[in-house]
Short mmCIF file of C-alpha atoms and ligand atoms in Angstrom, two decimals:
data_model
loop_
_atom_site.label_atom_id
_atom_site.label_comp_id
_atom_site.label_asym_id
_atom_site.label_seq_id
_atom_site.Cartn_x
_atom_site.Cartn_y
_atom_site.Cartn_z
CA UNK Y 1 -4.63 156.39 -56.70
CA UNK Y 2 -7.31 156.03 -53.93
CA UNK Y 3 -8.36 159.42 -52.21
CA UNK Y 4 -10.15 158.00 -49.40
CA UNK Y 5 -13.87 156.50 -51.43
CA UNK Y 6 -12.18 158.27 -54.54
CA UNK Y 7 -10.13 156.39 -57.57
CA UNK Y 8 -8.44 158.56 -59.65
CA UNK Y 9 -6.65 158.16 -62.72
CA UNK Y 10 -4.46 161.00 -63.70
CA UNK Y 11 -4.17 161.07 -67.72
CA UNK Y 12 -1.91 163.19 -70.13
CA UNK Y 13 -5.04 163.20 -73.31
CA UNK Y 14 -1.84 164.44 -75.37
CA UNK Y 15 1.34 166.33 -75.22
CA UNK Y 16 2.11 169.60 -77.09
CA UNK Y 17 4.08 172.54 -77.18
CA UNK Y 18 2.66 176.86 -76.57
CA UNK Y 19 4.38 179.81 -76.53
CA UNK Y 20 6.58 180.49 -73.95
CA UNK Y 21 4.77 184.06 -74.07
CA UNK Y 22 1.64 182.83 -73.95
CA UNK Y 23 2.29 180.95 -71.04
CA UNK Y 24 4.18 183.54 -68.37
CA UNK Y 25 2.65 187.20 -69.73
CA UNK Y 26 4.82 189.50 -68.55
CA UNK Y 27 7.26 187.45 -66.28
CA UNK Y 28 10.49 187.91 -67.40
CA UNK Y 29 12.07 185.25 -69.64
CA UNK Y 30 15.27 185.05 -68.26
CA UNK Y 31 12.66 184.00 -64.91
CA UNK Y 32 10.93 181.24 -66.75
CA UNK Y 33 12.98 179.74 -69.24
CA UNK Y 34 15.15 178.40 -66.23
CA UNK Y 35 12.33 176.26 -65.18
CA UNK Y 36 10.93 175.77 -68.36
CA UNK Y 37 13.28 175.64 -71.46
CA UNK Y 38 12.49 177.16 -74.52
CA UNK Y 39 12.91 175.73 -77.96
CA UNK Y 40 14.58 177.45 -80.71
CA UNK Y 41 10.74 178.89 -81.59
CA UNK Y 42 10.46 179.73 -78.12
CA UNK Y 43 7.62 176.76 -77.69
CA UNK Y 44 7.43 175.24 -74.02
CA UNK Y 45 6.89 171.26 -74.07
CA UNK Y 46 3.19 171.08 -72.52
CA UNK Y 47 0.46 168.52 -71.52
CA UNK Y 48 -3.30 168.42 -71.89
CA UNK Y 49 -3.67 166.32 -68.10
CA UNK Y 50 -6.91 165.28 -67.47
CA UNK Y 51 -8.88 163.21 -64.77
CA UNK Y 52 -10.99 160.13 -65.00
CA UNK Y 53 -12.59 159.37 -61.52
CA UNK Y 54 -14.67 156.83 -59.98
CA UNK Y 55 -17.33 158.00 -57.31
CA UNK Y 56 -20.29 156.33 -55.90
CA UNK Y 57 -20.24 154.02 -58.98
CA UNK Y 58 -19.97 157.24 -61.13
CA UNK Y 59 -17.02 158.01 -63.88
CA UNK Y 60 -15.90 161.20 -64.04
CA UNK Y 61 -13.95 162.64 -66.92
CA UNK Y 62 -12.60 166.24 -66.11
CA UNK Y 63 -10.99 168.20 -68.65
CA UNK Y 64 -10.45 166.21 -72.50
CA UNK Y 65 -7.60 168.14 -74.44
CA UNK Y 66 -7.18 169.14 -77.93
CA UNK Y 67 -8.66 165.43 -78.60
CA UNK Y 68 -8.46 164.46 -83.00
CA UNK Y 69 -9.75 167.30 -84.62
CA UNK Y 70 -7.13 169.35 -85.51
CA UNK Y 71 -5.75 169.99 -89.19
CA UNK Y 72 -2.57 168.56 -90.00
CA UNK Y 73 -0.78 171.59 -90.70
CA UNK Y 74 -2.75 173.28 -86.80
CA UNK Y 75 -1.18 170.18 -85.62
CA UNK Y 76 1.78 170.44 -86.53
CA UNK Y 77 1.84 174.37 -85.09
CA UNK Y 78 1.32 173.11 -82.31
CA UNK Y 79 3.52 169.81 -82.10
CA UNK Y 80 0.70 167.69 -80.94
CA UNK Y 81 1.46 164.25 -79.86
CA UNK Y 82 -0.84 161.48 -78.42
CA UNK Y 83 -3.81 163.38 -79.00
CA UNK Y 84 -5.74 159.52 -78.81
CA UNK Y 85 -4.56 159.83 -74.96
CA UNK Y 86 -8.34 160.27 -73.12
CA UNK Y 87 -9.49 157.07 -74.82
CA UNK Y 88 -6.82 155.08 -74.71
CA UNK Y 89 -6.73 155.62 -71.04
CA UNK Y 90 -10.16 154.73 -70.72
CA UNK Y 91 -10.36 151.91 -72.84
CA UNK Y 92 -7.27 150.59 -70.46
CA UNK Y 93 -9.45 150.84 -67.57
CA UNK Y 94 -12.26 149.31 -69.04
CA UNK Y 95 -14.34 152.50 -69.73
CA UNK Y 96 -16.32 152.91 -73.25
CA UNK Y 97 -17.14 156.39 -73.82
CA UNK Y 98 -20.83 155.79 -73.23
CA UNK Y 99 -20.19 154.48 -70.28
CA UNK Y 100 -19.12 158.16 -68.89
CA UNK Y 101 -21.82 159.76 -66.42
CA UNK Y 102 -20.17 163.19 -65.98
CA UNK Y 103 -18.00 165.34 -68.12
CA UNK Y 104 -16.60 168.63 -67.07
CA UNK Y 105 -14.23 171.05 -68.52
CA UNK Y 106 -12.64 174.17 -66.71
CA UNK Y 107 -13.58 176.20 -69.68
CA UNK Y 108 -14.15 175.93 -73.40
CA UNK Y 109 -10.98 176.97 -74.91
CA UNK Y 110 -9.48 174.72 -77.58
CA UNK Y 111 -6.99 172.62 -75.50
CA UNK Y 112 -9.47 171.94 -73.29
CA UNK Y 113 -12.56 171.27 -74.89
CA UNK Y 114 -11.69 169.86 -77.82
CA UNK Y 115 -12.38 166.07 -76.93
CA UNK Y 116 -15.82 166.93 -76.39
CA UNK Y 117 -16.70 165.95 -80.08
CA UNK Y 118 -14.34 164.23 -82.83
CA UNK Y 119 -15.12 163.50 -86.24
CA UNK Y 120 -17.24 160.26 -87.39
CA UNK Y 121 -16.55 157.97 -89.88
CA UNK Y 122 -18.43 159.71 -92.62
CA UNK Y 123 -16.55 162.97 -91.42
CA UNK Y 124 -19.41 164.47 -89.61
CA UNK Y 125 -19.55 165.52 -86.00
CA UNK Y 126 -20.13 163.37 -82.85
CA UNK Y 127 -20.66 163.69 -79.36
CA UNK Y 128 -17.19 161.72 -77.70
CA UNK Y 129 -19.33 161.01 -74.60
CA UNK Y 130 -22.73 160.77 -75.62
CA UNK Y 131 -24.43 159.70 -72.37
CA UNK Y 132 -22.86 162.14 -70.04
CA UNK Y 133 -24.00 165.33 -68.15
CA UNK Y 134 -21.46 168.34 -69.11
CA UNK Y 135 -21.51 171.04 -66.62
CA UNK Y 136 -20.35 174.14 -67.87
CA UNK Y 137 -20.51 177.41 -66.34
CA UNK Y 138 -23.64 179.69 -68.70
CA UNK Y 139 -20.81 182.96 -69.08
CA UNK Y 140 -18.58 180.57 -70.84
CA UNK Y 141 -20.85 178.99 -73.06
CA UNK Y 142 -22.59 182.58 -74.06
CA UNK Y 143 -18.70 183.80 -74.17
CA UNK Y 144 -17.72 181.55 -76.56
CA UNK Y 145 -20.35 181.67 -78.74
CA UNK Y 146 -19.18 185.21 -79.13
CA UNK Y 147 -15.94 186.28 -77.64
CA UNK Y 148 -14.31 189.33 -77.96
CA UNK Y 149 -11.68 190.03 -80.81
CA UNK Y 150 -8.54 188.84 -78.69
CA UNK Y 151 -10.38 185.61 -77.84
CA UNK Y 152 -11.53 184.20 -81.01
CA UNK Y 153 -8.56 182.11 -81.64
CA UNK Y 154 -9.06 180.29 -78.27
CA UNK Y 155 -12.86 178.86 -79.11
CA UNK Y 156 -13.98 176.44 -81.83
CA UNK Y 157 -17.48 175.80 -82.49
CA UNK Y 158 -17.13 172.07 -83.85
CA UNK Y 159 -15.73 171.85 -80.19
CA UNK Y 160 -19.24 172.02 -78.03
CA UNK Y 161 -22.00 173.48 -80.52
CA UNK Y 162 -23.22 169.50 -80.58
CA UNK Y 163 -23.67 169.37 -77.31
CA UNK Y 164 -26.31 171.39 -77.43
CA UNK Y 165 -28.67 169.25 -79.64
CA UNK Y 166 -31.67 169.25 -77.78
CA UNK Y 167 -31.48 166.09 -75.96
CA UNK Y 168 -30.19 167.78 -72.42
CA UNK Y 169 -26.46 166.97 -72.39
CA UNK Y 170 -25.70 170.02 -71.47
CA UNK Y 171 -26.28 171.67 -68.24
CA UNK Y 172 -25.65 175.34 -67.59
CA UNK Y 173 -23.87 176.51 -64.53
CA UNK Y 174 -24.43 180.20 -62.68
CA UNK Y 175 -21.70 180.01 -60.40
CA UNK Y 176 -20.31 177.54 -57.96
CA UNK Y 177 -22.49 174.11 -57.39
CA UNK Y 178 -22.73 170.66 -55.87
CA UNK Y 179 -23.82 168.75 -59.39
CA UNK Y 180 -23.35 165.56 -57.37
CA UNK Y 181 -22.14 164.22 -53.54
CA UNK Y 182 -18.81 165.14 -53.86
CA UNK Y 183 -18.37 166.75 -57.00
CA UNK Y 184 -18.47 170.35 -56.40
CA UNK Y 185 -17.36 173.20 -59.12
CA UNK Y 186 -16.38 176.50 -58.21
CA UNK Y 187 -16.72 179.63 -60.81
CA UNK Y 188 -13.44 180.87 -60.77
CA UNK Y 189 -13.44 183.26 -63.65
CA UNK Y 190 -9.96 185.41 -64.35
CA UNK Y 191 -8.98 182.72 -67.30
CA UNK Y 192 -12.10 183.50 -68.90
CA UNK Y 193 -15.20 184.20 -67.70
CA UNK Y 194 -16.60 181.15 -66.49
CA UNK Y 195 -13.42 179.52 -65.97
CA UNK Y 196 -14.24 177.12 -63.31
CA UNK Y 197 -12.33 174.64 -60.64
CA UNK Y 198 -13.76 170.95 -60.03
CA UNK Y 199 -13.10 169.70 -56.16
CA UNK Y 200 -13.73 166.05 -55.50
CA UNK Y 201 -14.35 165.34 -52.02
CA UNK Y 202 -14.14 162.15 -49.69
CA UNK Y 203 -14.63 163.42 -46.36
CA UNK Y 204 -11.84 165.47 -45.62
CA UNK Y 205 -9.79 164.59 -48.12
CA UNK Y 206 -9.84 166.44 -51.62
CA UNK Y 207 -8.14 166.64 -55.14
CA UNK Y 208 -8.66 170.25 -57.30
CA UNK Y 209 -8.27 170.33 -60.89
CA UNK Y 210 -7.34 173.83 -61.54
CA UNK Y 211 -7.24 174.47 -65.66
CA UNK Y 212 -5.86 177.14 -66.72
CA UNK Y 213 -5.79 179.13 -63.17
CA UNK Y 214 -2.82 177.06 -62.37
CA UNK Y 215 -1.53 175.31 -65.79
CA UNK Y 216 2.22 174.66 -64.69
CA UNK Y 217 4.10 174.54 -61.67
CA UNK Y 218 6.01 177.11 -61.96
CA UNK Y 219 2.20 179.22 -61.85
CA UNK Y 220 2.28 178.39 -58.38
CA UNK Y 221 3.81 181.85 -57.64
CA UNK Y 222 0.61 183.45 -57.42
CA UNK Y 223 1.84 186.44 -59.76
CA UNK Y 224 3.25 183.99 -62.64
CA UNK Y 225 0.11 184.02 -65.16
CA UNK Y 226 -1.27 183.60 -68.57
CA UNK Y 227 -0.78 186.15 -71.19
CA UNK Y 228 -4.15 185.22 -72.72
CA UNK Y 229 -5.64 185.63 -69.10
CA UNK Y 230 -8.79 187.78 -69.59
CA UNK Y 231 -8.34 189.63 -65.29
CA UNK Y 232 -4.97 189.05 -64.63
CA UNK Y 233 -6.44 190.34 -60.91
CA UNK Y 234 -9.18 188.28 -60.64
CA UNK Y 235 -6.93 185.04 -61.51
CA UNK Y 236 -4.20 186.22 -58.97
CA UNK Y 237 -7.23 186.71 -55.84
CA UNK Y 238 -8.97 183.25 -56.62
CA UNK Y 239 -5.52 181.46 -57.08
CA UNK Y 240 -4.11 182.77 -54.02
CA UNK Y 241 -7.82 182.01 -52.43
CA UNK Y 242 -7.28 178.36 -53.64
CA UNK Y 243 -3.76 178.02 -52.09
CA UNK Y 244 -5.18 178.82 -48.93
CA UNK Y 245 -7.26 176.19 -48.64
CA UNK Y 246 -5.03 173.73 -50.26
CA UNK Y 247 -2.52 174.00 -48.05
CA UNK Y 248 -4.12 174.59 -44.48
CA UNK Y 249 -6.04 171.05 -45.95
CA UNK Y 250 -3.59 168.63 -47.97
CA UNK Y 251 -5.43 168.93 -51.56
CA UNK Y 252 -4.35 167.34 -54.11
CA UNK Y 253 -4.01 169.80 -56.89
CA UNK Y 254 -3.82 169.00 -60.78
CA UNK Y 255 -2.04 171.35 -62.96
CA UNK Y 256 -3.66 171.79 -66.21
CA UNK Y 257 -0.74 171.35 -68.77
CA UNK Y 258 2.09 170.68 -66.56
CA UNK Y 259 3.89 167.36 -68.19
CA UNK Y 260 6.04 166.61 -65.95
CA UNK Y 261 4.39 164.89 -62.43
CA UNK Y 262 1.27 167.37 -62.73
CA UNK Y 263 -0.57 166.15 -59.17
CA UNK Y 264 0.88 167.16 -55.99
CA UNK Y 265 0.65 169.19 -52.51
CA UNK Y 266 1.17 172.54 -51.26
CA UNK Y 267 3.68 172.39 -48.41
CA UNK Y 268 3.86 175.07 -45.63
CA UNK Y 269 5.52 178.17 -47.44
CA UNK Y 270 4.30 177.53 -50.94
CA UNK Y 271 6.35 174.20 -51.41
CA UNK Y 272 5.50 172.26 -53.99
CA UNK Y 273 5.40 168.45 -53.22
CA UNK Y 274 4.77 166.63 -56.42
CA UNK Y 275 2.80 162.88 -55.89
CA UNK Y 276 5.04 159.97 -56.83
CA UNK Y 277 2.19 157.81 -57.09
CA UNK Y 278 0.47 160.03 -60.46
CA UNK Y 279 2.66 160.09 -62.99
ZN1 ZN N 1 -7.41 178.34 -71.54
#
């Protein structure tokens, strides 16, 4: 899809299924399962969507999934599928990893972070995209190098430790930024707490990848959140902040882990518009 001088490429870097708990908090499941099915362990089919974009020459990879890591029995948990899906997609478009200037992920958890790294043929650890700048926000990287007791579960070292070998991949965020023409991130918090939002821009036009502040549609009721949300508050005043502005200007918005059509508009009263054209 072309967003004015923008190309993006909408990809699912696997498919997967979380607790239906996890997903809607407190929201009532007689609410959600009518938009979202549960499965006899009350798992919700899920996505890990990310976005490869050209700019100015640039490639952009925002957000990378669970990516190959996993254990076969944490895999299994978890129902992952297609977890190859980030570099298949980019080898399709003619990408190699190394290739990649920027890499940014909405926050560190495991579904989101994960294809940072992936295991090398000797078993050790490796950068996936070892030429890129990642821009990640400096509460979330001190977070998850210790988070608190409930969050534990949601970081894994092997995940983005490398990145931080010395040879500058990584570049710490303290707040919102312009880290190139066009490619602006906003600290968002709420999620965790330097969950952030990347906006590409081409003049007016402009596409949001949300993570985990919007992960499905049905999240698009600005009360519907995340029971691992760390301020439940925080993520209800930036999302309904973000809504705002995506409506009164035609963004395109990307929904984390929605698997069905997760790109689409904001219509006048909160309607949802999915885009045909992203899959
Ligand atoms: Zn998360």
């Amino acid at each position: 899809m072309q967003l004015g001088d923008l190309e993006l490429h909408l990809m699912m870097s696997g498919r997967w299924k979380a607790d239906g708990g996890l997903m809607f908090g407190v929201v009532p499941k007689v609410l959600w399962q009518k938009q979202k099915p549960a499965d006899e362990n009350n798992m919700i089919e899920c996505a890990c969507v990310c976005l490869i974009a050209r700019i100015n020459g640039r490639v952009i990879v925002c957000e990378t999934g669970i990516g190959t890591k996993l254990s076969e029995k944490r895999a299994q948990q978890v129902a992952l599928r297609e977890p190859e899906g980030l570099l298949h997609s980019l080898q399709r478009l003619g990408i190699r990893p190394d290739e990649v200037d920027v890499v940014i992920t909405t926050h560190l958890h495991w579904d989101h972070a994960g294809g940072l790294t992936r295991r090398d043929e000797h078993g050790g650890l490796e950068l996936t995209f070892k030429n890129a700048r990642h821009f990640i926000q400096r509460t979330e990287w001190d977070f998850a190098l210790h988070p608190d007791v409930r969050s534990q579960s949601g970081y894994v070292h092997d995940d983005f430790t490398p990145l931080d070998d010395g040879n500058k991949l990584v570049e710490f965020l303290d707040g919102d930024a312009e880290v190139m023409p066009g490619v602006q991130i906003r600290h968002v918090g709420g999620h965790t707490p330097g969950s952030q939002v990347l906006v590409l821009r081409s003049g007016e036009l402009a596409c949001a990848v949300t993570g985990d502040l919007v992960p499905q549609a049905p999240h698009l009721k600005v009360p519907w959140n995340m029971a691992a949300d760390l301020e439940p508050l925080r993520v209800f005043e930036q999302k309904a902040r973000l809504f705002e502005e995506a409506e009164k200007h035609r963004w395109l918005l990307v929904l984390s882990h929605e698997p069905e059509q997760p790109a689409g508009y904001l219509e006048e009263g909160g309607r949802w518009t999915p885009e045909p054209g992203l899959a």
